[in-house]
CSV table of C-alpha atoms in Angstrom, one decimal:
chain,number,residue,atom,x,y,z
A,505,ILE,CA,25.0,-33.9,85.8
A,506,LEU,CA,25.4,-32.2,82.4
A,507,SER,CA,27.8,-29.4,81.7
A,508,GLY,CA,29.7,-27.9,78.8
A,509,PHE,CA,26.8,-28.2,76.4
A,510,VAL,CA,28.1,-27.1,73.0
A,511,VAL,CA,25.3,-26.3,70.5
A,512,PRO,CA,26.5,-24.2,67.5
A,513,ASP,CA,24.3,-22.4,64.9
A,514,GLY,CA,25.1,-22.8,61.2
A,515,ASP,CA,23.9,-22.9,57.6
A,516,GLU,CA,21.7,-25.4,55.9
A,517,GLY,CA,23.8,-28.3,54.6
A,518,GLU,CA,26.7,-27.5,56.9
A,519,LEU,CA,28.2,-30.2,59.1
A,520,LEU,CA,27.8,-29.1,62.8
A,521,SER,CA,29.5,-30.7,65.8
A,522,PHE,CA,27.8,-31.0,69.2
A,523,ALA,CA,29.3,-32.0,72.6
A,524,VAL,CA,28.4,-32.3,76.3
A,525,GLN,CA,30.1,-33.2,79.6
A,526,ALA,CA,28.2,-35.6,81.8
A,527,GLN,CA,29.1,-36.9,85.3
A,528,ASP,CA,27.4,-39.7,87.3
A,529,SER,CA,27.6,-40.1,91.1
A,530,GLY,CA,27.9,-43.8,90.5
A,531,SER,CA,31.3,-43.7,88.9
A,532,SER,CA,30.9,-47.2,87.7
A,533,ASP,CA,27.7,-46.6,85.7
A,534,LEU,CA,27.9,-46.6,82.0
A,535,LEU,CA,26.2,-43.6,80.3
A,536,SER,CA,24.2,-43.6,77.0
A,537,TYR,CA,23.6,-40.5,74.9
A,538,HIS,CA,20.5,-39.9,72.7
A,539,TRP,CA,20.6,-36.8,70.4
A,540,ASP,CA,17.3,-35.6,68.9
A,541,PHE,CA,18.0,-32.8,66.4
A,542,GLY,CA,14.4,-31.7,66.0
A,543,ASP,CA,14.3,-32.3,62.3
A,544,GLY,CA,13.1,-35.8,62.4
A,545,SER,CA,16.6,-37.3,62.7
A,546,SER,CA,18.5,-38.5,65.8
A,547,SER,CA,21.6,-40.3,66.8
A,548,THR,CA,22.9,-42.3,69.8
A,549,GLY,CA,26.4,-42.9,71.0
A,550,SER,CA,28.9,-40.7,72.8
A,551,ASN,CA,28.9,-37.3,74.3
A,552,THR,CA,29.7,-35.8,70.9
A,553,ALA,CA,27.7,-35.8,67.7
A,554,GLN,CA,27.7,-34.4,64.2
A,555,HIS,CA,24.7,-33.4,62.1
A,556,ILE,CA,23.7,-31.7,58.9
A,557,PHE,CA,20.4,-29.8,58.8
A,558,SER,CA,19.1,-30.0,55.2
A,559,ASP,CA,17.0,-26.8,55.4
A,560,ASP,CA,17.0,-23.5,57.2
A,561,GLY,CA,15.0,-23.0,60.3
A,562,SER,CA,15.0,-23.1,64.1
A,563,TYR,CA,15.3,-26.5,65.6
A,564,GLU,CA,15.0,-27.7,69.2
A,565,LEU,CA,17.9,-30.0,70.0
A,566,VAL,CA,17.1,-32.5,72.9
A,567,LEU,CA,19.9,-34.5,74.5
A,568,THR,CA,19.0,-37.4,76.8
A,569,VAL,CA,21.7,-39.0,78.9
A,570,SER,CA,20.9,-42.2,80.8
A,571,ASP,CA,22.8,-44.5,83.1
A,572,GLU,CA,22.3,-48.2,83.4
A,573,ASP,CA,20.4,-47.8,86.6
A,574,GLY,CA,17.6,-45.8,85.0
A,575,GLY,CA,18.9,-42.3,85.8
A,576,VAL,CA,18.1,-39.8,83.2
A,577,ALA,CA,19.3,-36.2,82.5
A,578,ILE,CA,17.8,-34.1,79.7
A,579,ALA,CA,19.2,-30.9,78.1
A,580,THR,CA,17.6,-28.8,75.3
A,581,ALA,CA,18.8,-26.0,73.1
A,582,ILE,CA,17.7,-24.1,70.0
A,583,VAL,CA,19.7,-24.5,66.9
A,584,THR,CA,19.3,-21.7,64.3
A,585,ILE,CA,20.1,-22.7,60.7
A,586,ALA,CA,20.4,-20.0,58.1
A,587,ASN,CA,19.4,-20.4,54.4
A,588,LEU,CA,22.1,-20.6,51.8
A,589,ALA,CA,21.6,-18.9,48.5
A,590,PRO,CA,21.7,-21.0,45.3
A,591,SER,CA,24.8,-21.0,43.2
A,592,ILE,CA,24.7,-20.5,39.4
A,593,ALA,CA,27.2,-22.8,37.9
A,594,SER,CA,26.8,-21.9,34.2
A,595,LEU,CA,24.8,-19.4,32.0
A,596,SER,CA,24.5,-20.1,28.2
A,597,VAL,CA,23.3,-17.0,26.2
A,598,PRO,CA,24.2,-16.7,22.5
A,599,SER,CA,26.3,-13.6,21.9
A,600,VAL,CA,24.6,-12.7,18.6
A,601,GLY,CA,21.2,-13.2,17.0
A,602,SER,CA,18.6,-11.7,14.7
A,603,GLU,CA,15.4,-9.9,15.5
A,604,GLY,CA,12.4,-12.1,15.4
A,605,SER,CA,14.4,-15.3,15.6
A,606,LEU,CA,14.2,-17.6,18.6
A,607,LEU,CA,17.4,-17.9,20.6
A,608,SER,CA,17.9,-20.7,23.1
A,609,LEU,CA,19.0,-19.7,26.7
A,610,SER,CA,19.9,-22.1,29.5
A,611,ALA,CA,21.6,-22.3,32.9
A,612,SER,CA,22.5,-24.6,35.6
A,613,ALA,CA,22.3,-23.8,39.4
A,614,SER,CA,22.7,-25.7,42.6
A,615,ASP,CA,21.3,-25.5,46.1
A,616,VAL,CA,20.8,-27.8,49.1
A,617,ALA,CA,18.6,-30.8,48.3
A,618,ALA,CA,15.8,-29.5,50.4
A,619,ASP,CA,15.4,-26.3,48.4
A,620,THR,CA,13.6,-25.9,45.1
A,621,VAL,CA,15.0,-23.4,42.7
A,622,SER,CA,13.4,-21.4,39.9
A,623,TYR,CA,15.0,-19.6,37.0
A,624,HIS,CA,13.8,-16.0,36.2
A,625,TRP,CA,14.9,-14.4,32.9
A,626,ASN,CA,15.0,-10.6,32.3
A,627,PHE,CA,15.6,-10.0,28.6
A,628,GLY,CA,16.6,-6.4,28.9
A,629,ASP,CA,14.0,-5.1,26.4
A,630,GLY,CA,11.3,-4.0,28.7
A,631,SER,CA,9.2,-7.2,28.3
A,632,GLN,CA,7.9,-9.2,31.2
A,633,PRO,CA,10.4,-11.6,32.8
A,634,GLN,CA,9.8,-15.2,32.1
A,635,VAL,CA,10.3,-18.3,34.3
A,636,GLY,CA,11.8,-21.6,33.2
A,637,ASN,CA,14.9,-23.4,32.2
A,638,PRO,CA,15.8,-23.8,29.4
A,639,MET,CA,14.3,-20.7,27.8
A,640,ALA,CA,13.6,-19.6,24.2
A,641,TYR,CA,13.1,-16.0,23.3
A,642,ALA,CA,12.9,-13.8,20.2
A,643,TRP,CA,13.8,-10.1,20.5
A,644,PRO,CA,11.4,-7.9,18.5
A,645,ASP,CA,13.9,-5.3,17.5
A,646,GLN,CA,17.6,-5.0,16.8
A,647,GLY,CA,19.9,-3.7,19.6
A,648,SER,CA,22.3,-4.7,22.4
A,649,TYR,CA,20.5,-6.4,25.3
A,650,ILE,CA,21.7,-7.4,28.8
A,651,VAL,CA,20.1,-10.7,29.7
A,652,THR,CA,19.9,-11.2,33.5
A,653,LEU,CA,19.2,-14.5,35.1
A,654,THR,CA,18.0,-14.6,38.7
A,655,VAL,CA,17.8,-18.0,40.4
A,656,LEU,CA,15.6,-18.1,43.5
A,657,ASP,CA,15.1,-20.8,46.1
A,658,ASP,CA,11.9,-21.3,48.1
A,659,ASP,CA,13.5,-19.7,51.2
A,660,GLY,CA,14.2,-16.4,49.5
A,661,GLY,CA,17.8,-17.0,48.6
A,662,SER,CA,18.9,-15.7,45.2
A,663,ALA,CA,21.8,-15.6,42.8
A,664,GLN,CA,22.2,-13.5,39.7
A,665,LEU,CA,24.3,-13.6,36.6
A,666,SER,CA,24.1,-11.5,33.3
A,667,ALA,CA,25.3,-11.8,29.7
A,668,THR,CA,25.0,-9.6,26.6
A,669,VAL,CA,23.4,-10.5,23.3
A,670,GLU,CA,23.7,-8.4,20.1
A,671,VAL,CA,20.6,-8.6,18.0
A,672,ALA,CA,20.9,-7.7,14.4
A,673,ASN,CA,18.2,-6.2,12.2
A,674,GLU,CA,16.5,-8.4,9.6
A,675,PRO,CA,14.9,-6.9,6.4
A,676,PRO,CA,11.2,-7.2,5.9
A,677,GLN,CA,9.7,-9.4,3.3
A,678,ILE,CA,7.0,-8.7,0.7
A,679,ASP,CA,4.2,-11.3,1.1
A,680,ALA,CA,2.0,-10.1,-1.7
A,681,LEU,CA,2.2,-7.6,-4.6
A,682,VAL,CA,-1.2,-7.1,-6.3
A,683,LEU,CA,-1.2,-5.2,-9.6
A,684,PRO,CA,-4.5,-4.3,-11.4
A,685,SER,CA,-5.7,-6.7,-14.1
A,686,SER,CA,-8.6,-4.8,-15.7
A,687,ASP,CA,-9.3,-1.4,-17.3
A,688,LEU,CA,-5.6,-1.2,-18.2
A,689,ALA,CA,-5.9,2.0,-20.3
A,690,GLU,CA,-4.4,5.5,-20.1
A,691,GLY,CA,-6.5,7.7,-17.8
A,692,SER,CA,-8.0,4.9,-15.7
A,693,LEU,CA,-7.6,5.2,-12.0
A,694,LEU,CA,-5.9,1.9,-11.0
A,695,LEU,CA,-5.5,0.3,-7.6
A,696,PHE,CA,-2.2,-1.2,-6.4
A,697,SER,CA,-1.8,-3.0,-3.1
A,698,ALA,CA,0.8,-5.0,-1.2
A,699,ALA,CA,1.3,-6.9,2.0
A,700,ALA,CA,4.6,-7.2,3.9
A,701,SER,CA,5.9,-8.5,7.2
A,702,ASP,CA,8.9,-8.0,9.3
A,703,PRO,CA,10.7,-10.7,11.4
A,704,GLY,CA,10.8,-8.1,14.3
A,705,GLU,CA,8.1,-5.6,15.1
A,706,ASP,CA,9.5,-2.8,13.0
A,707,GLN,CA,7.1,-0.2,11.5
A,708,LEU,CA,7.1,-0.7,7.7
A,709,THR,CA,6.9,2.0,5.0
A,710,PHE,CA,5.8,1.3,1.4
A,711,SER,CA,7.1,3.3,-1.5
A,712,TRP,CA,5.7,2.9,-5.1
A,713,ASP,CA,7.5,3.8,-8.3
A,714,PHE,CA,5.3,3.5,-11.4
A,715,GLY,CA,8.1,3.9,-13.9
A,716,ASP,CA,6.4,6.8,-15.7
A,717,GLY,CA,8.3,9.7,-14.1
A,718,SER,CA,5.5,10.5,-11.7
A,719,ALA,CA,6.0,11.2,-8.0
A,720,LEU,CA,6.5,8.3,-5.7
A,721,LEU,CA,3.5,7.2,-3.6
A,722,SER,CA,3.5,5.8,-0.1
A,723,GLY,CA,1.2,3.3,1.6
A,724,ALA,CA,0.2,-0.4,1.5
A,725,SER,CA,-2.6,0.5,-0.9
A,726,VAL,CA,-2.4,3.3,-3.5
A,727,GLN,CA,-4.1,4.6,-6.7
A,728,HIS,CA,-2.4,5.8,-9.8
A,729,ARG,CA,-3.5,7.1,-13.2
A,730,PHE,CA,-1.1,6.6,-16.2
A,731,ILE,CA,-1.4,9.6,-18.6
A,732,ASP,CA,-0.1,7.7,-21.7
A,733,GLU,CA,0.0,4.3,-23.1
A,734,GLY,CA,3.1,2.1,-22.8
A,735,SER,CA,4.8,-0.8,-20.9
A,736,PHE,CA,5.7,0.3,-17.3
A,737,GLN,CA,7.9,-1.4,-14.7
A,738,ILE,CA,6.2,-1.0,-11.3
A,739,SER,CA,8.6,-1.1,-8.4
A,740,LEU,CA,7.6,-1.5,-4.7
A,741,SER,CA,10.2,-0.8,-1.9
A,742,VAL,CA,9.4,-1.7,1.7
A,743,SER,CA,11.6,-0.4,4.5
A,744,ASP,CA,11.7,-1.1,8.2
A,745,GLY,CA,13.2,2.1,9.5
A,746,ASP,CA,16.4,0.3,10.7
A,747,GLY,CA,18.1,0.1,7.3
A,748,GLY,CA,16.3,-3.1,6.1
A,749,THR,CA,14.8,-2.8,2.7
A,750,VAL,CA,13.3,-5.2,0.2
A,751,GLN,CA,12.1,-4.6,-3.3
A,752,GLN,CA,9.8,-6.3,-5.8
A,753,SER,CA,8.8,-5.4,-9.3
A,754,GLY,CA,6.1,-6.2,-11.9
A,755,SER,CA,5.3,-5.0,-15.4
A,756,LEU,CA,2.1,-3.5,-16.6
A,757,SER,CA,1.0,-2.8,-20.2
A,758,ILE,CA,-1.3,0.3,-20.5
A,759,ALA,CA,-3.3,0.6,-23.7
A,760,ASN,CA,-4.2,3.7,-25.6
A,761,ARG,CA,-7.7,5.0,-25.3
A,762,PRO,CA,-9.1,6.9,-28.3
A,763,PRO,CA,-10.1,10.6,-28.0
A,764,GLU,CA,-13.7,11.4,-27.0
A,765,ILE,CA,-15.8,13.8,-29.1
A,766,GLN,CA,-17.9,15.5,-26.4
A,767,ALA,CA,-19.7,17.9,-28.7
A,768,LEU,CA,-20.0,18.6,-32.4
A,769,THR,CA,-21.8,22.0,-33.0
A,770,GLY,CA,-22.5,24.2,-36.0
A,771,ASN,CA,-24.9,24.8,-38.9
A,772,SER,CA,-27.2,21.9,-39.9
A,773,ALA,CA,-28.9,23.8,-42.7
A,774,GLY,CA,-28.0,26.6,-45.2
A,775,LEU,CA,-28.1,27.8,-48.8
A,776,GLU,CA,-25.8,26.9,-51.6
A,777,ALA,CA,-22.6,29.0,-51.6
A,778,GLN,CA,-23.4,30.2,-48.0
A,779,SER,CA,-20.4,30.0,-45.6
A,780,LEU,CA,-21.2,27.6,-42.8
A,781,SER,CA,-19.1,26.9,-39.6
A,782,TRP,CA,-18.7,24.0,-37.2
A,783,SER,CA,-16.5,23.3,-34.1
A,784,ALA,CA,-15.7,20.1,-32.1
A,785,GLN,CA,-15.0,19.7,-28.4
A,786,VAL,CA,-12.5,16.8,-27.9
A,787,VAL,CA,-10.9,15.3,-24.8
A,788,ASP,CA,-8.4,12.4,-24.4
A,789,SER,CA,-8.0,10.2,-21.3
A,790,GLY,CA,-4.3,10.2,-21.9
A,791,SER,CA,-3.4,13.8,-20.9
A,792,ALA,CA,0.0,13.3,-22.5
A,793,ASP,CA,-1.5,12.7,-26.0
A,794,SER,CA,-1.6,15.4,-28.7
A,795,LEU,CA,-4.9,15.7,-30.6
A,796,SER,CA,-5.7,16.5,-34.2
A,797,GLY,CA,-9.0,16.9,-36.1
A,798,SER,CA,-10.1,16.4,-39.7
A,799,TRP,CA,-13.4,17.6,-41.4
A,800,ASP,CA,-14.9,15.8,-44.4
A,801,PHE,CA,-17.8,17.8,-45.9
A,802,GLY,CA,-19.3,15.0,-47.9
A,803,ASP,CA,-19.3,16.9,-51.2
A,804,GLY,CA,-16.0,15.6,-52.6
A,805,SER,CA,-14.0,18.6,-51.5
A,806,ALA,CA,-10.7,18.3,-49.8
A,807,PRO,CA,-10.7,17.6,-46.0
A,808,VAL,CA,-9.8,20.4,-43.7
A,809,ALA,CA,-7.7,20.0,-40.5
A,810,GLY,CA,-8.4,21.5,-37.2
A,811,MET,CA,-10.9,21.6,-34.3
A,812,SER,CA,-13.1,24.0,-36.2
A,813,ALA,CA,-13.9,24.6,-39.9
A,814,SER,CA,-15.9,26.7,-42.4
A,815,HIS,CA,-17.2,25.6,-45.7
A,816,SER,CA,-19.6,26.6,-48.6
A,817,TYR,CA,-21.6,24.0,-50.4
A,818,LEU,CA,-21.9,24.8,-54.1
A,819,ASP,CA,-25.1,23.0,-54.8
A,820,GLN,CA,-28.3,22.1,-53.0
A,821,GLY,CA,-28.6,18.7,-51.4
A,822,THR,CA,-28.2,16.7,-48.1
A,823,TYR,CA,-24.7,16.2,-47.0
A,824,THR,CA,-23.0,14.1,-44.3
A,825,LEU,CA,-20.4,16.2,-42.5
A,826,SER,CA,-17.9,13.9,-40.7
A,827,PHE,CA,-15.4,14.9,-38.1
A,828,THR,CA,-12.5,12.6,-37.1
A,829,ALA,CA,-10.4,13.1,-34.0
A,830,SER,CA,-7.0,11.4,-33.7
A,831,ASP,CA,-4.3,11.2,-31.0
A,832,ASN,CA,-0.6,10.7,-31.6
A,833,ASP,CA,-0.9,7.0,-30.5
A,834,GLY,CA,-3.3,5.9,-33.2
A,835,GLY,CA,-6.6,6.4,-31.4
A,836,VAL,CA,-9.4,7.5,-33.6
A,837,SER,CA,-13.0,8.6,-33.0
A,838,SER,CA,-15.5,10.0,-35.5
A,839,GLN,CA,-18.9,11.7,-35.4
A,840,SER,CA,-21.2,12.9,-38.1
A,841,LEU,CA,-23.7,15.7,-38.7
A,842,ILE,CA,-26.4,16.0,-41.5
A,843,VAL,CA,-26.3,19.3,-43.3
A,844,SER,CA,-29.2,20.3,-45.6
A,845,ILE,CA,-28.5,22.8,-48.3
A,846,ALA,CA,-31.3,24.6,-50.2
A,847,ASN,CA,-31.1,26.1,-53.7
A,848,GLU,CA,-30.4,29.8,-54.0
A,849,GLY,CA,-31.9,31.5,-57.2
A,850,PRO,CA,-29.8,33.3,-59.8
A,851,SER,CA,-29.4,37.1,-60.0
A,852,ILE,CA,-29.8,39.2,-63.2
A,853,THR,CA,-26.8,41.4,-63.3
A,854,SER,CA,-27.6,43.4,-66.5
A,855,LEU,CA,-30.5,43.9,-68.9
A,856,THR,CA,-30.5,45.8,-72.3
A,857,VAL,CA,-34.0,46.7,-73.7
A,858,PRO,CA,-33.8,49.3,-76.5
A,859,GLY,CA,-36.6,51.4,-78.0
A,860,GLY,CA,-37.3,51.8,-81.8
A,861,ASN,CA,-39.8,51.9,-84.7
A,862,GLU,CA,-42.5,49.5,-85.7
A,863,GLY,CA,-41.0,46.9,-88.0
A,864,GLU,CA,-37.5,47.6,-86.8
A,865,LEU,CA,-35.3,44.6,-85.7
A,866,LEU,CA,-34.1,45.4,-82.1
A,867,GLN,CA,-31.3,43.8,-80.1
A,868,PHE,CA,-32.1,42.6,-76.5
A,869,ALA,CA,-29.3,41.2,-74.1
A,870,ALA,CA,-29.0,40.2,-70.5
A,871,SER,CA,-26.4,38.6,-68.1
A,872,ALA,CA,-27.0,36.7,-64.8
A,873,VAL,CA,-25.1,34.7,-62.1
A,874,ASP,CA,-26.1,31.7,-59.9
A,875,PRO,CA,-24.6,31.3,-56.4
A,876,GLY,CA,-24.3,27.6,-56.9
A,877,GLY,CA,-23.0,27.8,-60.4
A,878,ASP,CA,-26.1,26.1,-61.9
A,879,PRO,CA,-26.6,26.3,-65.7
A,880,LEU,CA,-29.0,29.2,-66.5
A,881,SER,CA,-31.7,29.6,-69.2
A,882,PHE,CA,-33.1,33.0,-70.4
A,883,SER,CA,-36.7,33.4,-71.5
A,884,TRP,CA,-37.9,36.7,-73.2
A,885,ASP,CA,-41.6,37.7,-73.3
A,886,PHE,CA,-42.0,40.9,-75.4
A,887,GLY,CA,-45.5,41.7,-74.3
A,888,ASP,CA,-46.9,41.8,-77.9
A,889,GLY,CA,-48.4,38.3,-78.0
A,890,SER,CA,-45.4,37.0,-80.0
A,891,ALA,CA,-43.7,33.7,-79.1
A,892,VAL,CA,-41.3,33.6,-76.2
A,893,GLN,CA,-37.6,33.6,-77.2
A,894,GLN,CA,-34.7,31.8,-75.5
A,895,GLY,CA,-31.1,33.0,-75.0
A,896,ALA,CA,-29.0,35.6,-73.3
A,897,GLY,CA,-29.2,37.8,-76.4
A,898,VAL,CA,-32.2,37.9,-78.9
A,899,GLN,CA,-33.7,40.0,-81.7
A,900,HIS,CA,-37.3,41.1,-82.0
A,901,ALA,CA,-39.3,43.5,-84.3
A,902,PHE,CA,-42.6,45.0,-82.9
A,903,GLN,CA,-45.3,45.0,-85.7
A,904,ASP,CA,-47.1,48.1,-84.4
A,905,ASP,CA,-46.2,51.2,-82.5
A,906,GLY,CA,-47.0,51.3,-78.8
A,907,THR,CA,-45.5,50.8,-75.3
A,908,TYR,CA,-44.6,47.2,-74.5
A,909,THR,CA,-43.5,45.4,-71.2
A,910,VAL,CA,-40.5,43.2,-71.9
A,911,THR,CA,-40.2,40.4,-69.3
A,912,LEU,CA,-37.0,38.4,-68.9
A,913,THR,CA,-37.1,35.2,-66.9
């Protein structure tokens, strides 16, 4: 007869004590006890037993009591074993770090031998939790983050522990700075480009200073036109928006470009002593340059300065008119025009033809001018069949009375 059956519930890994009272009508019979704990283990001996269940669950305990004459009594009971949560013994999280740099995290936890534990890390930055131990992680941006470790066993038990890490900003770095290498002259549209990276995931801004007093330009790739020749220091600044900045510079030599004569207009033909006019249209790629012009008329006269000019050629001929444009940096361009000048005949300004008597010696005189200043000759034909006379003033006697036509050439 069995009585006083003591069957406690408990936790996995806990040492539990079991007991029973047994009486046999044959008071001299010896009793034997067999305890089957339902988890694959058993023990024999007295009416008391101790046992540790290694995992949670419901177990059927079967106690068999036998006497030496073959009498048997059996008692059963259900033992409920609860799961125990794991325990975190240590958590190693660096207190400081830098964005983009891997930090090593680790922990140690314990549970009953039958349970398997897993380590779940929440990095406090909105990223997906990761599982493993140890763990390496790089925060993409500066800030103060709470790292939370949750240790789970396979029966749903959990333990949690947190630590704080301060992540500092790291400045970006310039990976490439590309300056133009061709067409390096004032007025040329030049391309500048750069590549930069950030240890974190910061948004980068690019700022270009071309060293010529012009406005700063933004962007990884920009275009710029230098308005004058010179040596310029190009400076690129890259910022990450969190106070991190890096700079890199390079020098560029910009050459002068001579002025361009776009048009040379004016008279290409005229008469000697006629006033002729010309003008030039000139541009310069370097908008900061000052321009000057000079005219050479090709006739030995002094050059004339300016973008327009007037001139009178004193003699007939074909002349090469040359215009030279210069900028204040030594750039020079020239262009020519052929001018054809025709002769202009003289003008008789006065003529003295007297009357008189046959046989009388008369005085004839004349004056004339030439627009080109050419030497003049005077020829007199008295219309009486006499020889032609030369000179500005001559004498002649008509041998007979009459009316005569005197012609001066």
